[in-house]
Coordinates of C-alpha atoms and ligand atoms in Angstrom, one line a residue:
M8 CA 85.8 146.6 30.9
K9 CA 86.3 143.3 29.2
E10 CA 83.3 141.6 27.8
T11 CA 84.9 138.4 27.2
Q12 CA 87.3 136.5 29.4
S13 CA 88.6 132.9 29.1
G14 CA 89.1 130.8 31.9
S15 CA 92.0 130.2 34.1
G16 CA 93.8 126.8 34.6
S17 CA 92.8 124.6 32.5
G18 CA 92.6 126.9 29.7
E19 CA 88.8 126.2 29.0
T20 CA 85.9 129.2 29.4
P21 CA 84.0 128.6 32.8
V22 CA 80.7 128.1 31.7
V23 CA 79.9 130.3 35.1
R24 CA 82.5 132.9 36.5
M25 CA 82.2 135.1 39.9
D26 CA 84.9 137.3 40.0
K27 CA 84.8 139.4 43.3
V28 CA 80.9 139.5 43.9
N29 CA 79.8 141.6 46.5
K30 CA 76.3 142.6 47.3
H31 CA 74.6 144.1 50.0
Y32 CA 71.1 144.8 51.0
G33 CA 71.5 147.5 53.1
A34 CA 73.8 147.1 56.1
L35 CA 74.1 143.3 55.6
H36 CA 76.9 142.3 53.4
V37 CA 75.3 139.1 51.7
L38 CA 77.6 138.3 49.5
Q39 CA 81.5 138.9 50.4
D40 CA 83.9 138.9 47.6
I41 CA 82.5 135.5 46.1
E42 CA 84.6 133.7 43.5
L43 CA 83.2 130.9 41.9
E44 CA 84.0 129.3 38.3
V45 CA 82.0 126.4 37.4
T46 CA 83.6 124.7 34.5
R47 CA 81.4 122.5 31.7
G48 CA 79.6 119.5 33.1
E49 CA 80.7 120.0 36.3
V50 CA 77.9 119.5 39.2
V51 CA 78.5 122.2 42.7
V52 CA 76.6 122.1 45.4
V53 CA 75.9 124.9 47.5
L54 CA 75.6 124.2 51.0
G55 CA 75.7 126.5 54.4
P56 CA 73.0 128.0 56.7
S57 CA 70.0 129.2 56.7
G58 CA 70.6 133.1 55.2
S59 CA 74.0 132.2 54.5
G60 CA 73.5 133.9 51.2
K61 CA 72.7 130.8 48.8
S62 CA 69.8 132.1 47.2
T63 CA 70.8 135.2 47.1
L64 CA 74.4 133.8 45.0
C65 CA 71.8 131.9 42.3
R66 CA 69.6 135.0 42.2
T67 CA 73.3 137.0 40.7
I68 CA 73.8 134.2 38.6
N69 CA 71.3 135.2 36.1
R70 CA 70.0 138.7 37.0
L71 CA 67.3 138.3 39.0
E72 CA 69.2 140.2 41.4
T73 CA 72.1 143.1 41.0
I74 CA 75.5 143.1 42.2
D75 CA 77.4 146.1 44.0
D76 CA 80.5 145.4 41.9
G77 CA 82.8 142.4 40.3
D78 CA 81.8 140.6 37.5
I79 CA 79.6 137.3 36.4
Y80 CA 80.3 136.1 33.3
I81 CA 78.3 133.3 31.9
D82 CA 80.6 131.4 29.2
G83 CA 82.7 134.2 29.1
T84 CA 80.0 136.9 28.2
R85 CA 79.6 139.0 31.2
L86 CA 76.3 139.8 32.2
P87 CA 74.1 142.8 30.8
A88 CA 73.0 144.9 32.6
E89 CA 69.8 144.7 31.0
G90 CA 67.4 144.6 27.2
K91 CA 67.4 142.2 24.8
P92 CA 71.4 141.3 25.7
L93 CA 70.5 139.8 29.0
A94 CA 67.3 138.2 28.0
Q95 CA 69.5 136.2 25.9
L96 CA 71.6 135.8 28.4
R97 CA 69.2 134.4 30.5
A98 CA 68.0 131.9 28.1
D99 CA 71.7 130.3 28.7
V100 CA 70.9 130.5 32.9
G101 CA 68.0 127.6 33.7
M102 CA 66.9 128.3 36.7
V103 CA 64.6 125.8 39.2
F104 CA 63.3 127.4 42.6
Q105 CA 61.6 125.5 45.8
S106 CA 58.1 127.0 44.5
F107 CA 57.2 125.3 41.2
N108 CA 56.3 128.7 39.4
L109 CA 54.2 127.2 36.7
F110 CA 51.9 129.4 35.0
A111 CA 48.6 128.5 36.6
H112 CA 46.7 128.9 33.5
K113 CA 48.3 127.2 30.7
S114 CA 48.8 123.6 29.7
I115 CA 51.7 121.5 31.1
L116 CA 53.0 121.3 27.1
E117 CA 52.1 125.0 26.9
N118 CA 54.2 125.9 30.0
V119 CA 57.1 124.1 28.3
T120 CA 56.7 125.4 25.0
L121 CA 56.2 129.4 26.0
G122 CA 59.9 130.0 26.6
P123 CA 61.3 128.4 23.0
I124 CA 58.6 130.5 21.2
K125 CA 58.2 133.4 22.7
V126 CA 62.1 134.2 23.5
K127 CA 63.6 132.2 20.5
G128 CA 61.1 132.5 18.2
M129 CA 60.6 128.6 17.7
K130 CA 58.0 127.3 15.7
K131 CA 54.7 125.9 17.5
A132 CA 55.3 122.6 16.1
E133 CA 58.5 122.2 16.6
A134 CA 58.3 123.4 20.3
D135 CA 55.6 121.2 21.2
K136 CA 58.2 118.3 19.7
L137 CA 60.7 119.6 21.7
A138 CA 59.1 119.9 24.7
M139 CA 57.5 115.9 23.9
K140 CA 61.0 115.0 24.2
L141 CA 61.3 116.8 27.6
L142 CA 58.7 116.0 28.9
T143 CA 58.7 112.3 28.2
R144 CA 62.6 112.1 29.7
V145 CA 61.1 113.5 33.1
G146 CA 58.4 111.6 33.0
V147 CA 55.3 113.2 32.7
A148 CA 54.6 113.1 28.9
N149 CA 51.0 111.6 29.8
Q150 CA 50.3 114.9 31.5
K151 CA 51.0 117.0 28.6
D152 CA 46.9 118.2 28.8
K153 CA 46.5 119.4 32.2
L154 CA 46.8 122.3 34.3
P155 CA 50.1 122.4 36.6
A156 CA 47.5 122.3 39.8
Q157 CA 46.2 118.8 39.0
L158 CA 49.8 117.2 39.3
S159 CA 51.5 116.4 42.2
G160 CA 54.3 118.5 43.5
G161 CA 57.1 116.4 42.0
Q162 CA 55.4 116.2 38.7
Q163 CA 54.7 120.3 38.8
Q164 CA 58.5 119.8 39.4
R165 CA 60.1 117.8 36.7
V166 CA 57.8 120.1 34.4
A167 CA 59.7 122.7 35.9
I168 CA 62.8 121.1 35.2
A169 CA 61.9 120.3 31.2
R170 CA 60.2 124.0 31.2
A171 CA 63.6 125.2 32.1
L172 CA 65.8 122.2 29.7
A173 CA 63.6 123.7 26.7
M174 CA 66.1 126.8 26.6
K175 CA 68.6 124.9 25.9
P176 CA 70.6 126.2 29.0
K177 CA 74.2 126.3 29.3
V178 CA 74.2 125.8 33.1
M179 CA 71.1 124.7 35.2
L180 CA 70.7 126.4 38.8
F181 CA 68.5 124.6 41.2
D182 CA 67.5 126.3 44.3
E183 CA 65.9 123.9 47.4
P184 CA 64.1 122.3 44.5
T185 CA 62.8 119.2 46.6
S186 CA 62.0 121.3 50.0
A187 CA 59.4 122.0 49.4
L188 CA 57.6 118.8 48.1
D189 CA 56.3 115.6 49.9
P190 CA 58.8 112.8 51.2
E191 CA 57.6 110.1 48.8
M192 CA 58.4 113.1 45.6
I193 CA 61.6 114.4 46.9
Q194 CA 63.2 111.2 45.4
E195 CA 61.8 111.6 41.7
V196 CA 63.1 114.7 41.6
L197 CA 66.2 114.1 42.4
D198 CA 66.5 111.0 40.6
T199 CA 65.6 113.3 37.3
M200 CA 68.3 116.0 38.4
V201 CA 71.0 112.3 38.8
E202 CA 70.3 111.8 35.3
L203 CA 70.5 115.5 34.2
A204 CA 74.2 115.5 36.0
E205 CA 75.3 112.2 34.4
E206 CA 74.1 113.2 31.3
G207 CA 77.1 116.2 31.7
M208 CA 74.9 119.2 32.1
T209 CA 76.2 122.3 34.2
M210 CA 74.6 122.6 37.5
I211 CA 75.0 124.6 41.0
V212 CA 72.1 123.2 43.2
V213 CA 71.1 124.5 46.7
T214 CA 70.1 121.5 48.2
H215 CA 69.9 119.9 51.4
E216 CA 69.8 116.8 50.1
M217 CA 73.4 115.4 51.3
G218 CA 72.7 111.9 49.2
F219 CA 72.6 114.1 46.3
A220 CA 75.7 115.6 46.9
R221 CA 77.2 112.8 48.0
K222 CA 75.9 110.9 44.7
A223 CA 76.1 113.6 42.1
A224 CA 78.2 116.8 42.9
H225 CA 81.9 116.9 41.8
R226 CA 82.2 120.4 44.3
V227 CA 80.8 121.3 47.7
V228 CA 80.5 125.2 48.0
F229 CA 80.2 125.7 51.7
M230 CA 79.0 129.2 52.4
S231 CA 78.6 130.8 55.7
D232 CA 77.3 134.5 56.8
G233 CA 77.9 135.9 52.6
A234 CA 81.6 134.4 51.9
I235 CA 82.4 130.9 50.7
V236 CA 84.5 129.4 53.4
E237 CA 85.1 125.9 52.0
E238 CA 85.2 124.6 48.7
A239 CA 85.8 120.1 48.6
K240 CA 85.1 117.2 46.5
P241 CA 81.9 115.6 48.8
E242 CA 84.0 113.0 50.0
D243 CA 86.2 115.0 51.7
F244 CA 84.1 118.1 52.7
F245 CA 81.5 115.3 54.4
T246 CA 84.4 113.6 56.3
N247 CA 87.0 116.1 57.0
P248 CA 85.7 119.3 57.0
Q249 CA 87.9 122.2 57.6
S250 CA 86.4 124.9 59.2
D251 CA 85.0 125.4 62.7
R252 CA 82.1 126.7 60.4
A253 CA 81.4 123.9 58.3
K254 CA 82.1 121.6 61.0
D255 CA 79.1 122.8 63.1
F256 CA 77.1 122.8 60.4
L257 CA 77.8 119.2 59.5
G258 CA 77.7 118.6 63.4
K259 CA 74.1 120.0 63.6
L260 CA 72.7 117.8 60.5
I261 CA 73.6 114.6 62.1
T262 CA 72.1 115.5 65.2
N263 CA 69.2 116.7 63.5
Ligands
ATP23 N1 65.3 141.3 49.2 C1 65.8 140.8 50.1 N2 66.0 142.0 51.0 C2 67.0 142.4 52.8 N3 67.1 141.3 53.0 C3 67.5 139.9 52.2 C4 66.7 140.1 51.0 N4 66.8 138.4 50.3 C5 67.1 138.2 51.6 N5 68.1 139.2 52.2 C6 68.8 138.5 53.5 O1 69.7 138.0 53.0 C7 70.7 137.0 54.1 C8 71.0 135.6 52.7 O2 69.3 135.4 51.9 P1 69.7 134.3 51.5 O3 68.0 134.0 51.0 O4 70.7 134.5 49.9 O5 69.6 133.2 52.5 P2 69.5 131.3 52.0 O6 71.1 131.0 52.6 O7 69.3 131.4 50.6 O8 68.9 131.2 53.2 P3 67.8 129.1 53.0 O9 68.7 128.7 53.4 O10 67.2 129.8 54.4 O11 66.8 129.6 51.8 C9 69.7 136.9 54.8 O12 70.0 137.2 56.0 C10 68.5 137.2 54.1 O13 67.6 138.0 55.6
MG24 MG1 67.9 130.0 50.3

C-alpha cells in the first residue's frame, strides 16, 4: 500500500484526499464510493439533507469513525489505523463540532494550551503565548481565566476554534458549528470562520448557513443518501443545481 501519493490535476498534493471510501452501519451504506480532494487554501461546504452522511464523512477524515474500504490521505500521508502516528496525524486535522466540547473544569486559556502541551510537548510559557494570540484573534482574550460555562455559546464556539487552531492543523473541519447557537451569536462565529477562510485556511464545513456558503466557499459538495451527487461552485450550485435531489433540497430551503 502506498503511504504517500501526489495529487492529480494541478500536481499539488491535496490536503485531504478521499479515494473510493465506503462505510456501512450494519445494512446502511452510509458512505458510498466517496471521492473528494481538497486543495490547500480551499474552502469546501458540504450540504445535504439530514441523514445523508455529512457528519460521518467529517468524522472519517480524522478517524473518529473507521471506514470499510478505500483510502484517506492527509497531505499525502495515508491515515494510520491507530497509535502514535494516528495521534500525530490527527493533530493536522482540527475539528469543531455543533456542541462546543470544551473541557468544563479547565479555564478558557487551559482549554487552548492543553493540546499543544500534551500532544506537541510545547512548554507552558510558549503555549500560553500561542493561546493568547489565538484567543485575541477570535475575540475572547478577555475571557481567558473563566470556565466555559461562564461564556456565551458564541464565545465558547470561538474558543473551540482557537483550541483547534492551536494545534496548527493543515485542515479545519466544521460540523454545523452554528446550529446550537442562538441567532444573535451565529454571525460572530461565521465572521470568525470567514476570516479564517480569507487567511487561506483549508476548510471543510458542514453548515446550513447558505450565506456562508455563498460568501466563503470555493466549492459546494452536495450529498444525498451517502453519496456525493453534485459538486459545483456556489454560484452555480445555488442558481443552477443539476440533480433532482439538489433541486429538491434547495427548494425546501427556500420555502421553509
Ligand atoms: N453510530 C451510528 N450507528 C448507526 N447508524 C448511524 C450512526 N451514526 C450515524 N448513523 C446513520 O448514518 C446516517 C448518516 O448520518 P450522519 O450523521 O452522517 O448524517 P448527516 O448528514 O450529518 O445528518 P444531519 O444533517 O442530521 O446532521 C443516518 O441515517 C444515521 O442515522
Ligand atoms: Mg450531521
